[in-house]
Amino acid sequence: MKSSLLIQRIFNKLLSAHTKEHIERIFLVFAIIGFLGHLALIYLVNHDFIHFSEEVEQEFFQNPIAAIYTPFSFILIYEVYLLVFYIPQSVTTYVRKQYEIITLIVIRRLSKTLQT
C-alpha cells in the first residue's frame, strides 16, 4: 500500500503540468547555452586558442553548422520526456510526439550530414 502511494506521488510530481513547464524552461536554457557554447568552441578551435584531437576537431568543431546538432540533442531529450508525459493523457498526442521525435532525429542527422 505504501509503495503504491509512493509511486503515485512520484508520478504526480514528475508528470504534473507545473513540472512540465519547469523542465521545458530548463531544456530551453540548456539548448541555448549549448548552442552558444558550441559556437564559442568552434571559434576557439578555428583560431588556434584550444586544441582537441584531430578526429574530434574535424567532426565537431570545423563547421558552425555542427553547432545546430547540440540544441537539437537537448530538444530531443525533452521530446522523449514529453512522450512519457502524454502517455496517460491521449493516444493521439502520444503518437504525434513519436512523429516529432522521429523528425528531430532526421533533422539532427541531416545537420550532421551537412557539416561534412
CSV table of C-alpha atoms in Angstrom, one decimal:
chain,number,residue,atom,x,y,z
A,1,MET,CA,0.0,0.0,0.0
A,2,LYS,CA,2.8,2.4,0.9
A,3,SER,CA,4.8,1.6,-2.2
A,4,SER,CA,1.8,2.4,-4.4
A,5,LEU,CA,1.3,5.7,-2.7
A,6,LEU,CA,5.0,6.5,-3.2
A,7,ILE,CA,4.8,5.6,-6.8
A,8,GLN,CA,1.6,7.8,-7.2
A,9,ARG,CA,3.4,10.7,-5.5
A,10,ILE,CA,6.5,10.3,-7.8
A,11,PHE,CA,4.2,10.0,-10.8
A,12,ASN,CA,2.3,13.2,-9.9
A,13,LYS,CA,5.5,15.1,-9.2
A,14,LEU,CA,7.3,14.2,-12.4
A,15,LEU,CA,4.3,14.4,-14.7
A,16,SER,CA,2.4,17.4,-13.4
A,17,ALA,CA,1.8,20.5,-15.7
A,18,HIS,CA,3.9,22.6,-13.4
A,19,THR,CA,6.9,20.2,-13.6
A,20,LYS,CA,6.5,20.1,-17.4
A,21,GLU,CA,6.7,23.9,-17.7
A,22,HIS,CA,9.7,23.9,-15.4
A,23,ILE,CA,11.5,21.2,-17.3
A,24,GLU,CA,10.7,23.0,-20.6
A,25,ARG,CA,12.4,26.1,-19.4
A,26,ILE,CA,15.4,24.2,-18.2
A,27,PHE,CA,15.9,22.4,-21.5
A,28,LEU,CA,15.4,25.7,-23.4
A,29,VAL,CA,18.1,27.3,-21.4
A,30,PHE,CA,20.4,24.3,-21.9
A,31,ALA,CA,19.7,24.3,-25.6
A,32,ILE,CA,20.6,28.0,-26.0
A,33,ILE,CA,23.7,27.7,-23.8
A,34,GLY,CA,24.8,24.6,-25.6
A,35,PHE,CA,24.4,26.2,-29.0
A,36,LEU,CA,26.3,29.4,-28.0
A,37,GLY,CA,28.9,27.3,-26.1
A,38,HIS,CA,29.4,25.1,-29.2
A,39,LEU,CA,29.8,28.2,-31.4
A,40,ALA,CA,32.3,29.6,-29.0
A,41,LEU,CA,34.3,26.3,-29.0
A,42,ILE,CA,34.3,26.3,-32.8
A,43,TYR,CA,35.6,29.9,-32.8
A,44,LEU,CA,38.4,29.0,-30.3
A,45,VAL,CA,39.4,25.9,-32.3
A,46,ASN,CA,39.4,27.7,-35.6
A,47,HIS,CA,41.6,30.5,-34.2
A,48,ASP,CA,44.0,28.0,-32.5
A,49,PHE,CA,43.2,29.0,-28.9
A,50,ILE,CA,42.4,25.5,-27.9
A,51,HIS,CA,43.0,22.1,-29.4
A,52,PHE,CA,41.3,18.7,-29.3
A,53,SER,CA,42.3,15.5,-31.1
A,54,GLU,CA,42.2,15.8,-34.9
A,55,GLU,CA,39.2,13.5,-35.2
A,56,VAL,CA,37.2,15.4,-32.6
A,57,GLU,CA,38.0,18.8,-34.2
A,58,GLN,CA,37.1,17.5,-37.7
A,59,GLU,CA,33.8,16.1,-36.6
A,60,PHE,CA,32.5,18.7,-34.1
A,61,PHE,CA,34.5,21.9,-34.4
A,62,GLN,CA,35.2,22.7,-38.1
A,63,ASN,CA,31.9,24.0,-39.3
A,64,PRO,CA,29.4,26.3,-37.5
A,65,ILE,CA,26.6,24.1,-38.8
A,66,ALA,CA,27.8,21.5,-36.4
A,67,ALA,CA,26.6,23.7,-33.5
A,68,ILE,CA,23.0,23.1,-34.6
A,69,TYR,CA,23.4,19.5,-33.5
A,70,THR,CA,23.8,20.5,-29.9
A,71,PRO,CA,20.4,22.2,-29.2
A,72,PHE,CA,18.6,19.5,-31.2
A,73,SER,CA,20.1,16.9,-28.9
A,74,PHE,CA,18.6,18.8,-25.8
A,75,ILE,CA,15.3,19.2,-27.6
A,76,LEU,CA,15.2,15.5,-28.4
A,77,ILE,CA,15.7,14.6,-24.8
A,78,TYR,CA,12.9,17.0,-23.8
A,79,GLU,CA,10.6,15.4,-26.5
A,80,VAL,CA,11.2,12.0,-25.0
A,81,TYR,CA,10.1,13.4,-21.6
A,82,LEU,CA,7.0,14.7,-23.3
A,83,LEU,CA,6.4,11.4,-24.9
A,84,VAL,CA,6.3,9.8,-21.4
A,85,PHE,CA,4.2,12.8,-20.1
A,86,TYR,CA,1.5,12.3,-22.8
A,87,ILE,CA,1.2,8.5,-22.5
A,88,PRO,CA,-1.6,8.6,-19.8
A,89,GLN,CA,-3.4,11.6,-21.4
A,90,SER,CA,-4.0,10.9,-25.0
A,91,VAL,CA,-3.1,8.2,-27.5
A,92,THR,CA,-3.3,10.8,-30.4
A,93,THR,CA,-0.9,13.2,-28.7
A,94,TYR,CA,1.4,10.3,-27.8
A,95,VAL,CA,1.6,9.2,-31.5
A,96,ARG,CA,2.1,12.8,-32.6
A,97,LYS,CA,5.0,13.0,-30.2
A,98,GLN,CA,6.5,9.9,-31.7
A,99,TYR,CA,6.5,11.5,-35.1
A,100,GLU,CA,8.0,14.7,-33.7
A,101,ILE,CA,10.8,12.7,-32.2
A,102,ILE,CA,11.5,10.9,-35.5
A,103,THR,CA,11.5,14.3,-37.3
A,104,LEU,CA,14.0,15.7,-34.7
A,105,ILE,CA,16.3,12.6,-35.2
A,106,VAL,CA,16.1,13.1,-39.0
A,107,ILE,CA,16.9,16.8,-38.7
A,108,ARG,CA,19.9,16.1,-36.4
A,109,ARG,CA,21.2,13.5,-38.8
A,110,LEU,CA,20.7,16.0,-41.7
A,111,SER,CA,22.6,18.7,-39.9
A,112,LYS,CA,25.4,16.2,-39.2
A,113,THR,CA,25.5,15.3,-42.9
A,114,LEU,CA,25.5,19.0,-44.0
A,115,GLN,CA,28.6,19.7,-41.9
A,116,THR,CA,30.8,17.3,-43.8
